[in-house]
mmCIF file with all atom_site columns, C-alpha atoms in Angstrom:
data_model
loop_
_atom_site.group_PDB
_atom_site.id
_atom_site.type_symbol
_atom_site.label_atom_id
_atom_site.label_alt_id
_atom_site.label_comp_id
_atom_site.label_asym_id
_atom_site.label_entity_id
_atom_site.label_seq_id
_atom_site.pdbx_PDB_ins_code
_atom_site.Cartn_x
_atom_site.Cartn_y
_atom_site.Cartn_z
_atom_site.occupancy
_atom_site.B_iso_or_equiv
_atom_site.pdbx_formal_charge
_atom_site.auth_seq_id
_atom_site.auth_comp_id
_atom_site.auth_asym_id
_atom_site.auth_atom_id
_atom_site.pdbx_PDB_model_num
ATOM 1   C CA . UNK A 1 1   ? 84.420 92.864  70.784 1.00 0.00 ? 1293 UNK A CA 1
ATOM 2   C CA . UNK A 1 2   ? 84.544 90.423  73.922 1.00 0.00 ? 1294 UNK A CA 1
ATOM 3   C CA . UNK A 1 3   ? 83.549 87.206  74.704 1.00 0.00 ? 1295 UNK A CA 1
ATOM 4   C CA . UNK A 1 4   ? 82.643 85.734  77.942 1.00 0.00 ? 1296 UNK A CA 1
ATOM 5   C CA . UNK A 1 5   ? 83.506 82.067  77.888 1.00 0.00 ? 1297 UNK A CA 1
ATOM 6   C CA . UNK A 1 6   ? 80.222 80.695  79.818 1.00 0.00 ? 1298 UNK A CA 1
ATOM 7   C CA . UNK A 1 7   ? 78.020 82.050  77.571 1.00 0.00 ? 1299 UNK A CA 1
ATOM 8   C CA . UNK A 1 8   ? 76.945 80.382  74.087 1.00 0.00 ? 1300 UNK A CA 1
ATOM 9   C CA . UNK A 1 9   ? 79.775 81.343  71.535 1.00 0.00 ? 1301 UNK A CA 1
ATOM 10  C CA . UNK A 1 10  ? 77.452 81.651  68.764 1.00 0.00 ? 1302 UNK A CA 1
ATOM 11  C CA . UNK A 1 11  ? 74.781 83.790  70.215 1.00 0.00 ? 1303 UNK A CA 1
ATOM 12  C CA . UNK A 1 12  ? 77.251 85.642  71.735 1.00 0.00 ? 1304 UNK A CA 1
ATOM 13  C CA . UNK A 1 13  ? 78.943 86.172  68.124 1.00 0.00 ? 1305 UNK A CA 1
ATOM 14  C CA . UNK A 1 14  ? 75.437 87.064  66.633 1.00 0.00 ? 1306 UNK A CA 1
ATOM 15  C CA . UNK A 1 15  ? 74.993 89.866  69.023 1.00 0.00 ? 1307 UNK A CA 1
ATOM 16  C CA . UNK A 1 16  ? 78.127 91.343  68.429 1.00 0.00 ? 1308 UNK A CA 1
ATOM 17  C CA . UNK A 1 17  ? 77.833 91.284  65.017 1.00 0.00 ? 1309 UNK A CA 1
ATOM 18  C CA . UNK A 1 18  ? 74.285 91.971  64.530 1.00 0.00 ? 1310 UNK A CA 1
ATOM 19  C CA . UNK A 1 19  ? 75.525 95.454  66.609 1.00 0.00 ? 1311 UNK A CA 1
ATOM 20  C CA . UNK A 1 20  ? 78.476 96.225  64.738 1.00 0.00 ? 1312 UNK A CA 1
ATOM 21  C CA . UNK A 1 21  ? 76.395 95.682  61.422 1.00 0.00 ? 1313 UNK A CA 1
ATOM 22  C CA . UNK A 1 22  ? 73.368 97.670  62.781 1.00 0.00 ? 1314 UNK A CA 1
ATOM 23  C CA . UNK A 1 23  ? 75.583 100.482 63.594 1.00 0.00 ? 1315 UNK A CA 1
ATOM 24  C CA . UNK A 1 24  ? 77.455 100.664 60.312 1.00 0.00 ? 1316 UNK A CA 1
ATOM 25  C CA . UNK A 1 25  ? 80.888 98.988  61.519 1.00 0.00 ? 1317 UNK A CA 1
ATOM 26  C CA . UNK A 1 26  ? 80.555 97.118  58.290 1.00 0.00 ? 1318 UNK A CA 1
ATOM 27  C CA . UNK A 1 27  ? 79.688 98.786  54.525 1.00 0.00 ? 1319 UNK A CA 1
ATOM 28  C CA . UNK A 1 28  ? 77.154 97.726  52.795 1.00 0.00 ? 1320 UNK A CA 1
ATOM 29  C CA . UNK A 1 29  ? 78.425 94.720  50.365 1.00 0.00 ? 1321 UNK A CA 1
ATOM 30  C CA . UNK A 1 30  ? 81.476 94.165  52.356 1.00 0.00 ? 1322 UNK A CA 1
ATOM 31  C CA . UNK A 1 31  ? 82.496 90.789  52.733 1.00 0.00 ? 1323 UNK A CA 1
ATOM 32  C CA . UNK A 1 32  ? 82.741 89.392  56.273 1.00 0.00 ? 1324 UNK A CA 1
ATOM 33  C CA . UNK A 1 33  ? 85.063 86.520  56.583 1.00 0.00 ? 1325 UNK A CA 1
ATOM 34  C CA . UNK A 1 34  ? 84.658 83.485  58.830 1.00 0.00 ? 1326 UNK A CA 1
ATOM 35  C CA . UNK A 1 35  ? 88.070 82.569  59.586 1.00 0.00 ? 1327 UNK A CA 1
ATOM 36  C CA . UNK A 1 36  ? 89.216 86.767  60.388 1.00 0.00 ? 1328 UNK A CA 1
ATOM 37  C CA . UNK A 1 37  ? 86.303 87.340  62.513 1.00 0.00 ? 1329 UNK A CA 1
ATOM 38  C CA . UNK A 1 38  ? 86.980 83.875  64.384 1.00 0.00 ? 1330 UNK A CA 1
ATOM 39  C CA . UNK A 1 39  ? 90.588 84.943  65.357 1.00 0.00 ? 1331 UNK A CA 1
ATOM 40  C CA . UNK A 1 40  ? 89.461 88.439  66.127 1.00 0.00 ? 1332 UNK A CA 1
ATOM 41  C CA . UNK A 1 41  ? 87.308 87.043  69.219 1.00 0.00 ? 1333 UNK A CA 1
ATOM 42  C CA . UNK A 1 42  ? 89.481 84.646  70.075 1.00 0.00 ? 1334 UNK A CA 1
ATOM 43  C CA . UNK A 1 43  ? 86.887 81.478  69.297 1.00 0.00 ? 1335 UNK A CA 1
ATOM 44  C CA . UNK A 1 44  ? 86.912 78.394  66.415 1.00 0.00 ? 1336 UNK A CA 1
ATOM 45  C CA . UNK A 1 45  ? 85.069 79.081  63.227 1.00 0.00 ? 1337 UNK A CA 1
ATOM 46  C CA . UNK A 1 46  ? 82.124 77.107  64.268 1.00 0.00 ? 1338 UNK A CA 1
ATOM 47  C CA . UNK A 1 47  ? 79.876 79.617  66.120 1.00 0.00 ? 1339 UNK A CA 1
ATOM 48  C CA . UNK A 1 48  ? 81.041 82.369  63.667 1.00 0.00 ? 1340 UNK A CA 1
ATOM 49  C CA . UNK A 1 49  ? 79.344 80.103  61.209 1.00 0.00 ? 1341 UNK A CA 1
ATOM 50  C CA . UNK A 1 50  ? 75.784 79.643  62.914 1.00 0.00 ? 1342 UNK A CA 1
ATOM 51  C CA . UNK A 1 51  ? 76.508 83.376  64.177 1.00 0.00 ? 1343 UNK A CA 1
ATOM 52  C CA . UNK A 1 52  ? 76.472 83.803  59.988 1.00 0.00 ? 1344 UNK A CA 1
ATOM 53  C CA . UNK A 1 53  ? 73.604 81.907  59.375 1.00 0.00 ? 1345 UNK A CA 1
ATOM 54  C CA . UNK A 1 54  ? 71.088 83.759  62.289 1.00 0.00 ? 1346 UNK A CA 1
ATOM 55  C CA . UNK A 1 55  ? 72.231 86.583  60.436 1.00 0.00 ? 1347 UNK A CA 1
ATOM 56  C CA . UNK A 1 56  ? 71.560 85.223  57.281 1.00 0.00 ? 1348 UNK A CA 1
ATOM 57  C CA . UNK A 1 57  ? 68.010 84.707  57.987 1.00 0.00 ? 1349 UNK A CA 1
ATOM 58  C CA . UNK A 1 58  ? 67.488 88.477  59.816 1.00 0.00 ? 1350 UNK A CA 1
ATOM 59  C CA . UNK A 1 59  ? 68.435 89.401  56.509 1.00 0.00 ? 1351 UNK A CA 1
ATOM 60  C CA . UNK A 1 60  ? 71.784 91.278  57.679 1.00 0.00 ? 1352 UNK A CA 1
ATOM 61  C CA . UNK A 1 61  ? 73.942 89.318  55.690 1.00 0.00 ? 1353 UNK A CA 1
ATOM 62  C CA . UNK A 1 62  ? 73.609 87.485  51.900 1.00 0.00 ? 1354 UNK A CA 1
ATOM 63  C CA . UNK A 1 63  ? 75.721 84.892  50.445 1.00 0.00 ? 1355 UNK A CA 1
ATOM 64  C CA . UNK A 1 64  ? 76.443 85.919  46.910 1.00 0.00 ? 1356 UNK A CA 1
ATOM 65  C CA . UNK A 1 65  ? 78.989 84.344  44.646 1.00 0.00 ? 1357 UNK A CA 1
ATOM 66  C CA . UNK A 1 66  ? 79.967 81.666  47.368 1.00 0.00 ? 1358 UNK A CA 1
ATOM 67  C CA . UNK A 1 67  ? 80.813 84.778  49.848 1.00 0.00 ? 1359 UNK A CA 1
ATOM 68  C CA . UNK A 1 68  ? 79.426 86.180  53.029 1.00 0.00 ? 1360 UNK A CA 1
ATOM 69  C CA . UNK A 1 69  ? 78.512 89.902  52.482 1.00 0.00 ? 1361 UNK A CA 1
ATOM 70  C CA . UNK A 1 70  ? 76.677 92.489  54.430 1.00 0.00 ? 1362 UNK A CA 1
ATOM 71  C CA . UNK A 1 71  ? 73.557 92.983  53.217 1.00 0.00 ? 1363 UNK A CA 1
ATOM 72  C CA . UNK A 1 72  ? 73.122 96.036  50.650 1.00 0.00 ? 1364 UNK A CA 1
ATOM 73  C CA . UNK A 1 73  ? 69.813 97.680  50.324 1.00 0.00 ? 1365 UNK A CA 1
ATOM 74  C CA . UNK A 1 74  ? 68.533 98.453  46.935 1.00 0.00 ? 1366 UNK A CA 1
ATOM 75  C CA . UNK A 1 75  ? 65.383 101.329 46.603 1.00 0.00 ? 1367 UNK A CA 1
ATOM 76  C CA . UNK A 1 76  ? 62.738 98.904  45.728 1.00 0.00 ? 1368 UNK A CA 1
ATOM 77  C CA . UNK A 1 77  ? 64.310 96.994  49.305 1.00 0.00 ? 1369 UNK A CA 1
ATOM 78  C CA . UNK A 1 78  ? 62.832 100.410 50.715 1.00 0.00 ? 1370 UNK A CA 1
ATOM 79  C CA . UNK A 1 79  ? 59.609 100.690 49.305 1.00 0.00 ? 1371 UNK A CA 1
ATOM 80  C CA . UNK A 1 80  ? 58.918 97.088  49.699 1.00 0.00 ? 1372 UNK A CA 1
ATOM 81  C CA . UNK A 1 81  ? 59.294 97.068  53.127 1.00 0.00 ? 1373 UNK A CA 1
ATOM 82  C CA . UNK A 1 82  ? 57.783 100.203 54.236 1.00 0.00 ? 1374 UNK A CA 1
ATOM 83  C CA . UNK A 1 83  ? 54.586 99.004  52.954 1.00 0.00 ? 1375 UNK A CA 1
ATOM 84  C CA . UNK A 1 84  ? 55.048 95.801  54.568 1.00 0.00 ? 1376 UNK A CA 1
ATOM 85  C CA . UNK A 1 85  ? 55.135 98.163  57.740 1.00 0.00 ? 1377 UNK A CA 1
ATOM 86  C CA . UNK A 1 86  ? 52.723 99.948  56.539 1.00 0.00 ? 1378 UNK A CA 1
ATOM 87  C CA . UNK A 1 87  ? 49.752 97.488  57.147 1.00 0.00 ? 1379 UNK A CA 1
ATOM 88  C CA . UNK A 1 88  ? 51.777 95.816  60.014 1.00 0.00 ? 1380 UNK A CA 1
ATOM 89  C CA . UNK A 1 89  ? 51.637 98.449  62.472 1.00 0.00 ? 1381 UNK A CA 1
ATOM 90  C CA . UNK A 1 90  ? 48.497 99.897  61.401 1.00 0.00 ? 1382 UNK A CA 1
ATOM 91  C CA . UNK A 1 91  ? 47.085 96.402  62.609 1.00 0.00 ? 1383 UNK A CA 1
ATOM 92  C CA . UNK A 1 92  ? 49.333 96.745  65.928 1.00 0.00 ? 1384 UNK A CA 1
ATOM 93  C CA . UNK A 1 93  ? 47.812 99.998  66.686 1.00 0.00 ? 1385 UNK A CA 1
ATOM 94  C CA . UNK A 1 94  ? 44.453 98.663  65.975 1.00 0.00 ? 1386 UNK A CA 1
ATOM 95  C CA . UNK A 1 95  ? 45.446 96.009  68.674 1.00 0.00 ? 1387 UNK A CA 1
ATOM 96  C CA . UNK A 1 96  ? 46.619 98.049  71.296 1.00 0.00 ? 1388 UNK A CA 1
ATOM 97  C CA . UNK A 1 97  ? 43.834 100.294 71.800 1.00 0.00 ? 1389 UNK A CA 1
ATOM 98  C CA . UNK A 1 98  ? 42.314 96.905  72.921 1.00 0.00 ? 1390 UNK A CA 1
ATOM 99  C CA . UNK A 1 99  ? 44.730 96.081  75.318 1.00 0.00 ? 1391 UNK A CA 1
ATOM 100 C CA . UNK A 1 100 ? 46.686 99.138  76.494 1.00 0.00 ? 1392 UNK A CA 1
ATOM 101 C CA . UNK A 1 101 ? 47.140 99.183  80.210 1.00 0.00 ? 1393 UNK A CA 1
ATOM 102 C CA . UNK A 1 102 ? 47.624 102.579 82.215 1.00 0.00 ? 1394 UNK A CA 1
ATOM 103 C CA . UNK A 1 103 ? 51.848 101.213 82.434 1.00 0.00 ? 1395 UNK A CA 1
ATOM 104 C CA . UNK A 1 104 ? 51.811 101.176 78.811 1.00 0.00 ? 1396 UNK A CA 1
ATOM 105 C CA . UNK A 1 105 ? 50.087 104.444 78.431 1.00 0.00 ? 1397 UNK A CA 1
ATOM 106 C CA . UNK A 1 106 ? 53.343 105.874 80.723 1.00 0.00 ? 1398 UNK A CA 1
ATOM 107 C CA . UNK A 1 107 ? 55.559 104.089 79.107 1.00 0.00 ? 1399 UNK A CA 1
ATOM 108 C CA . UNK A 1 108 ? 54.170 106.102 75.636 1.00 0.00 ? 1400 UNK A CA 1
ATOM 109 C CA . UNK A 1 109 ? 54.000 109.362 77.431 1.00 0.00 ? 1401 UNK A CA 1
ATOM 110 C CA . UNK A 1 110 ? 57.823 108.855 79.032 1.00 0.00 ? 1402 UNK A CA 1
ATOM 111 C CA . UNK A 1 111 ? 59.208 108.292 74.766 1.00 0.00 ? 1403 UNK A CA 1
ATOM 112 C CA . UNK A 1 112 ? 57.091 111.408 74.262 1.00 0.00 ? 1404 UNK A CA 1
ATOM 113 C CA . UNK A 1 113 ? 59.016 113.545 76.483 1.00 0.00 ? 1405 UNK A CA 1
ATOM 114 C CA . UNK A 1 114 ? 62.429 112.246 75.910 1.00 0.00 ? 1406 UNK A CA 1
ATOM 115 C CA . UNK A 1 115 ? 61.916 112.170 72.033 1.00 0.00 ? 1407 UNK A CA 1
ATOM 116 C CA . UNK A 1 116 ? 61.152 115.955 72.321 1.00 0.00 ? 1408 UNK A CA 1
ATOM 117 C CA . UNK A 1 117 ? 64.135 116.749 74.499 1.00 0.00 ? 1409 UNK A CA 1
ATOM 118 C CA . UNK A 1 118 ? 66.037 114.534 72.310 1.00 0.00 ? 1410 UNK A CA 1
ATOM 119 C CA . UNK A 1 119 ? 64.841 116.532 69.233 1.00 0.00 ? 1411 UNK A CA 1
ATOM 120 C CA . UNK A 1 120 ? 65.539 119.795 70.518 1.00 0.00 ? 1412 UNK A CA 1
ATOM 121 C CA . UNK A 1 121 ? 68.931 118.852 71.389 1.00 0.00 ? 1413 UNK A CA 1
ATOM 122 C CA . UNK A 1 122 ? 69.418 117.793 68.005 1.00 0.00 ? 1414 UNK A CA 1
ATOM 123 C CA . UNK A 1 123 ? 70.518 114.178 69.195 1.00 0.00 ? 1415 UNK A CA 1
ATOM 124 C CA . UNK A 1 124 ? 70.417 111.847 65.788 1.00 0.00 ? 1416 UNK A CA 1
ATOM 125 C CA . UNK A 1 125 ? 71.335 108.723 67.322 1.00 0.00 ? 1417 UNK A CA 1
ATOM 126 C CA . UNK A 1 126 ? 69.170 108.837 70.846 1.00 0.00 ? 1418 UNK A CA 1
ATOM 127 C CA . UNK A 1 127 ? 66.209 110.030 68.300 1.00 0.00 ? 1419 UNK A CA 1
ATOM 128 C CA . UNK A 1 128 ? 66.801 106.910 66.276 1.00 0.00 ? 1420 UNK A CA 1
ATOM 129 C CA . UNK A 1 129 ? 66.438 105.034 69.835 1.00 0.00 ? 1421 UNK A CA 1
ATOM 130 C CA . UNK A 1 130 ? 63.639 106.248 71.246 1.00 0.00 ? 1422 UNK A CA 1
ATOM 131 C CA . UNK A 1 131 ? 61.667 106.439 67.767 1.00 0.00 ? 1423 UNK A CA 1
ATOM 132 C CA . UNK A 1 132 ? 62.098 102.565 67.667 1.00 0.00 ? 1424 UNK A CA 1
ATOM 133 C CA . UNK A 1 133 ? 61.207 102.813 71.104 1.00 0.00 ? 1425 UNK A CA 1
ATOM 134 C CA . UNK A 1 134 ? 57.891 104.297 70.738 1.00 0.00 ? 1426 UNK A CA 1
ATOM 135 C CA . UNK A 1 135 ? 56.818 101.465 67.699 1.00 0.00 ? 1427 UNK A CA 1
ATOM 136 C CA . UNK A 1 136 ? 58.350 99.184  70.144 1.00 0.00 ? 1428 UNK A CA 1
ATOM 137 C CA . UNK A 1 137 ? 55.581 99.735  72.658 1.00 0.00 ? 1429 UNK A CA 1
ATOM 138 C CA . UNK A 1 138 ? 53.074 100.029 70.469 1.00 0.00 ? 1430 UNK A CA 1
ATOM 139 C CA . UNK A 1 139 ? 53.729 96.882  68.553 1.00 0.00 ? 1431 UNK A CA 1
ATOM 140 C CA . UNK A 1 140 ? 54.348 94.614  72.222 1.00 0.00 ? 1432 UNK A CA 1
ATOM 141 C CA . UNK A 1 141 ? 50.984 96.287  73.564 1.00 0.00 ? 1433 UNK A CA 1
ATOM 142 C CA . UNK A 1 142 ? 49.061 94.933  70.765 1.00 0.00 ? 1434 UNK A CA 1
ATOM 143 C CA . UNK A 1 143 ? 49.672 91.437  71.972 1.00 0.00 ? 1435 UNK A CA 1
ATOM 144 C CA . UNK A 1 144 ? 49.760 89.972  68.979 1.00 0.00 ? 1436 UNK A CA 1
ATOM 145 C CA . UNK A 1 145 ? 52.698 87.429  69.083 1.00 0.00 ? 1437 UNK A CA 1
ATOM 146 C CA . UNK A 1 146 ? 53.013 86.755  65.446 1.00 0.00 ? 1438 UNK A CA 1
ATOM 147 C CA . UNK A 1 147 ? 52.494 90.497  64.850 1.00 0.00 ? 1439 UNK A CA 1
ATOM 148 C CA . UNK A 1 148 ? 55.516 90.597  66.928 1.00 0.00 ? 1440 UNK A CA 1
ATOM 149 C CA . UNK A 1 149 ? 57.858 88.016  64.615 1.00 0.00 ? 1441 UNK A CA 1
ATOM 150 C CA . UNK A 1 150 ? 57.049 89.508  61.339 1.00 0.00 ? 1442 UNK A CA 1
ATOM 151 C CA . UNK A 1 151 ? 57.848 93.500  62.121 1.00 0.00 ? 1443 UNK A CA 1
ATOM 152 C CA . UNK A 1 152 ? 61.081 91.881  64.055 1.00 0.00 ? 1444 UNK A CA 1
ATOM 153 C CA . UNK A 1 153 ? 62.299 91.384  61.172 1.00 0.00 ? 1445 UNK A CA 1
ATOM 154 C CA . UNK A 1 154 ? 60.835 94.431  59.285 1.00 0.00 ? 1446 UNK A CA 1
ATOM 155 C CA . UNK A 1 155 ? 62.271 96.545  62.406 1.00 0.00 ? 1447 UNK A CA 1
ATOM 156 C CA . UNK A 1 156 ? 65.450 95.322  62.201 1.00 0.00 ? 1448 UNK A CA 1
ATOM 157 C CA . UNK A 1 157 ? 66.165 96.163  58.102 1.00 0.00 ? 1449 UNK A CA 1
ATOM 158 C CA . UNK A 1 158 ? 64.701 99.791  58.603 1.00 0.00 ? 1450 UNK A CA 1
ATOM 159 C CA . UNK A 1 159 ? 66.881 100.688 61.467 1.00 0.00 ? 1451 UNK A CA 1
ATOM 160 C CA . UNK A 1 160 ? 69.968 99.124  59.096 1.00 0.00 ? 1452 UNK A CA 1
ATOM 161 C CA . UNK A 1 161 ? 68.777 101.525 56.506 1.00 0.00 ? 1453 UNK A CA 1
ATOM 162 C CA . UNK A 1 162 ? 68.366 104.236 58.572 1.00 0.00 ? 1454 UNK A CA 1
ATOM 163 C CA . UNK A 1 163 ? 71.980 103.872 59.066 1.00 0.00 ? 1455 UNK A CA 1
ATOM 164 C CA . UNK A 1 164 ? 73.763 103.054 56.238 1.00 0.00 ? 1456 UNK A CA 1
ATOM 165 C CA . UNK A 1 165 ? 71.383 105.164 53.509 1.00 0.00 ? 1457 UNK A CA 1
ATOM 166 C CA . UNK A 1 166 ? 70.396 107.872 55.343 1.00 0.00 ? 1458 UNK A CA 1
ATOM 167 C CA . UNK A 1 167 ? 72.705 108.228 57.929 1.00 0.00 ? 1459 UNK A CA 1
ATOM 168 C CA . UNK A 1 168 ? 69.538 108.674 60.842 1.00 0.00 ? 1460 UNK A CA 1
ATOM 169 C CA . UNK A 1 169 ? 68.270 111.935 59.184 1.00 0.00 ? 1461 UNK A CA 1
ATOM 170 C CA . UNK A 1 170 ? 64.593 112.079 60.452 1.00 0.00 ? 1462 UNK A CA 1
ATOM 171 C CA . UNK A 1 171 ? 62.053 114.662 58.925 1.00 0.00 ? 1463 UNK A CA 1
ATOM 172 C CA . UNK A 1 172 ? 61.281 117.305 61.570 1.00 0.00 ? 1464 UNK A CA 1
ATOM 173 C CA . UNK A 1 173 ? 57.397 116.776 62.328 1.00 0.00 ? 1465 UNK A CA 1
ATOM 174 C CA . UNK A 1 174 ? 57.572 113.152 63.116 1.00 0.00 ? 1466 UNK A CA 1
ATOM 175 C CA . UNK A 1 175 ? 57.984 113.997 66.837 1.00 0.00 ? 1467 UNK A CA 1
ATOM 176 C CA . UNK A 1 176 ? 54.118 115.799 66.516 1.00 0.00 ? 1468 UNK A CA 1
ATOM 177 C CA . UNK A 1 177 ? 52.952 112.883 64.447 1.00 0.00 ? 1469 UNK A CA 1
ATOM 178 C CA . UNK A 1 178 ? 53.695 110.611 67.594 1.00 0.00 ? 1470 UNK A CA 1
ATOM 179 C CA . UNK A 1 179 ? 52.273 112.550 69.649 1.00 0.00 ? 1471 UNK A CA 1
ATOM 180 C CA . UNK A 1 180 ? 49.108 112.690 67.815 1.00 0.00 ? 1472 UNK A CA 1
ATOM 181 C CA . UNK A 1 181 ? 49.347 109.111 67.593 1.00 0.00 ? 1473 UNK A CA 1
ATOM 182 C CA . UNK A 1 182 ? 49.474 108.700 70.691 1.00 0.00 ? 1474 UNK A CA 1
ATOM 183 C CA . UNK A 1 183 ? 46.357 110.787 71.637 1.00 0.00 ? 1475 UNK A CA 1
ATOM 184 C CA . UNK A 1 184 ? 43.936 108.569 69.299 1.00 0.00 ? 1476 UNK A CA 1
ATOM 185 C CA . UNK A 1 185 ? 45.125 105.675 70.956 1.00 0.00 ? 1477 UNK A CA 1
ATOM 186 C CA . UNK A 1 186 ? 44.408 106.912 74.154 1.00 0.00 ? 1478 UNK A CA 1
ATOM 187 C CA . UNK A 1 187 ? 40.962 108.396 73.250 1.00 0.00 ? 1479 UNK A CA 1
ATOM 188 C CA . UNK A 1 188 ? 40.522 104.748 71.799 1.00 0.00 ? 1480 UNK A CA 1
ATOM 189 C CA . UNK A 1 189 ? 39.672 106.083 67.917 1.00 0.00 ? 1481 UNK A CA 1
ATOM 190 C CA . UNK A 1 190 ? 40.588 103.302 66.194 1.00 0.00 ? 1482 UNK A CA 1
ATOM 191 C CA . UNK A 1 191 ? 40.011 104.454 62.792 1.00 0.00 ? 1483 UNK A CA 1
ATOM 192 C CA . UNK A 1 192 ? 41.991 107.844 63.411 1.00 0.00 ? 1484 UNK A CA 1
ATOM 193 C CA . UNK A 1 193 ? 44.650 105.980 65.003 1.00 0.00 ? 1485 UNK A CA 1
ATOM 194 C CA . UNK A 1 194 ? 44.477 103.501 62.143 1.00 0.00 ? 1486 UNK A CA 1
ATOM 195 C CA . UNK A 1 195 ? 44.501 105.970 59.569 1.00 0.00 ? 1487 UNK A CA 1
ATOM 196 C CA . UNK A 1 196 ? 47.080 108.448 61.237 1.00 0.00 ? 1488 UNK A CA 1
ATOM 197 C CA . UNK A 1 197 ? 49.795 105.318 61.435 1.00 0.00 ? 1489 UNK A CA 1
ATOM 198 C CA . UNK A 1 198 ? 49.560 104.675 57.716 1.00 0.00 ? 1490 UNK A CA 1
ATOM 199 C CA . UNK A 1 199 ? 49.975 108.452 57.035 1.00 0.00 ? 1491 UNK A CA 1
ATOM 200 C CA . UNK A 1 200 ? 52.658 108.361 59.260 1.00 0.00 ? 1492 UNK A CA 1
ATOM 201 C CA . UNK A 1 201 ? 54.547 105.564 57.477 1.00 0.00 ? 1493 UNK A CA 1
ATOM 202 C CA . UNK A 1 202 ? 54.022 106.878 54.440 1.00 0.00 ? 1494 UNK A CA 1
ATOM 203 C CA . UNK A 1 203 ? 55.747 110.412 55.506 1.00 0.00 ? 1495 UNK A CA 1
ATOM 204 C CA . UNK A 1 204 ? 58.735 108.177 56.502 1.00 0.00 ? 1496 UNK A CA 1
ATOM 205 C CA . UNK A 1 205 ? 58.680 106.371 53.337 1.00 0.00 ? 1497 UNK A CA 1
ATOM 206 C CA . UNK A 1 206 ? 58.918 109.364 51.380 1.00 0.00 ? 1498 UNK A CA 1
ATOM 207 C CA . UNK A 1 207 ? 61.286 111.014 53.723 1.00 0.00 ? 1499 UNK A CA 1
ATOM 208 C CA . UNK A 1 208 ? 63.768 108.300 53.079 1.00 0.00 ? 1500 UNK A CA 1
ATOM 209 C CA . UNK A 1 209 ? 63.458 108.186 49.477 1.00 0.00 ? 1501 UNK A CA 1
ATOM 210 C CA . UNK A 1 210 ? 63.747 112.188 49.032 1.00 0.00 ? 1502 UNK A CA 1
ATOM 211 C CA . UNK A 1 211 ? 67.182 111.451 51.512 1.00 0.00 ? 1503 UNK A CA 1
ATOM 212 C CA . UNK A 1 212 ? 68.454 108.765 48.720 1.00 0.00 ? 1504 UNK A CA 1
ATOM 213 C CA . UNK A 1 213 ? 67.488 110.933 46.017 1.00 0.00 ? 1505 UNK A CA 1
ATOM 214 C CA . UNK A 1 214 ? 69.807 113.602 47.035 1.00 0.00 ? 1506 UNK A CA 1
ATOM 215 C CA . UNK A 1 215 ? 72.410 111.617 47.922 1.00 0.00 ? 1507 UNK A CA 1
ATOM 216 C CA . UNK A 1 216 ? 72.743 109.913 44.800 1.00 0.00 ? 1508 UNK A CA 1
ATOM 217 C CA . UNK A 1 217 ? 72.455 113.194 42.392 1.00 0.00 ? 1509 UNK A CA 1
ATOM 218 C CA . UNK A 1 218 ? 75.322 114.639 44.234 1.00 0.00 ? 1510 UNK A CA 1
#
């Protein structure tokens, strides 16, 4: 952790601990304390404290029983918001057949091709990346601004999940389900494309749960 003095202490702080958090430097539940993470950067307690409270509204952290914890993700958390996401990005693909441009249709194509090297590698983490990647573009090309600030949100829980419950396990035919995603929305079938990203969520749902179930009767 570093901070660079011109910059603004408290976004600075959020970003560091928004990463650290998002890449499981912290357990679920843990408490986070003001006054420790202040003298680990070097910095008063004041930006640690708005740092605490961006956080606080991405969800990342809870205040429970007059402490600062890391936010810990019950099942119902899971199922709730995958069917938030559910409707959310079948709008955004909906959207972006409207408004793709022959960059964004690259940009797809370029995930595509990395996410299968990726894959056959067997790289969890740069799979992780790129599959937020390829929602990513999706989701901006639908232009759709307040589209945009509710699956922020959304976007950022999942990927926390991801990597404190199921430790970025991904099930195997999600690489063919982009790319068939990504032919409907270039053929400009709306209601395949439509359809196909509900499906898709749905598998990922599902995938997650089966990943907690076995966890938790072991």
């Amino acid at each position: 952790m570093r901070i660079v003095k011109p910059e603004s202490l408290h976004l600075q702080t959020y970003a560091i601990l928004k990463e650290e958090i998002l890449e499981g430097a912290y357990r679920p539940g843990e408490r986070v304390v003001e006054a420790k993470i202040a003298n680990q950067l070097g910095i008063s307690r004041g930006p640690v404290r708005e740092a605490f409270r961006m956080l606080i509204q991405d969800g990342l952290l809870i205040y429970n029983d007059g402490f600062v914890r890391v936010y810990h993700p019950a099942v119902q958390d899971v199922i709730d918001l995958f069917q938030c996401r559910e409707s959310l990005e079948a709008l955004a693909i909906n959207l972006a057949i409207e408004h793709i441009t022959d960059e964004d249709k690259q940009k797809l194509q370029n995930n595509l091709e990395l996410t299968y090297e990726a894959y056959e590698q067997k790289q969890t983490m740069e799979l992780s990346k790129l599959d937020q990647a390829f929602h990513d573009i999706i989701i901006q090309v639908s232009k759709n601004k307040q589209l945009m600030e509710l699956l922020e949100n959304i976007r950022t829980k999942i990927h926390y999940m991801r990597i404190t419950m199921i430790k970025g396990e991904f099930y195997p035919s999600f690489v063919k389900e982009h790319e068939k995603l990504v032919g409907f929305l270039l053929d400009g079938k709306v209601e395949e494309a439509t359809n196909s990203m509900k499906v898709h969520i749905q598998k990922g749902l599902r995938g997650v749960l089966m990943y907690i179930g076995k966890v938790q009767s072991r």
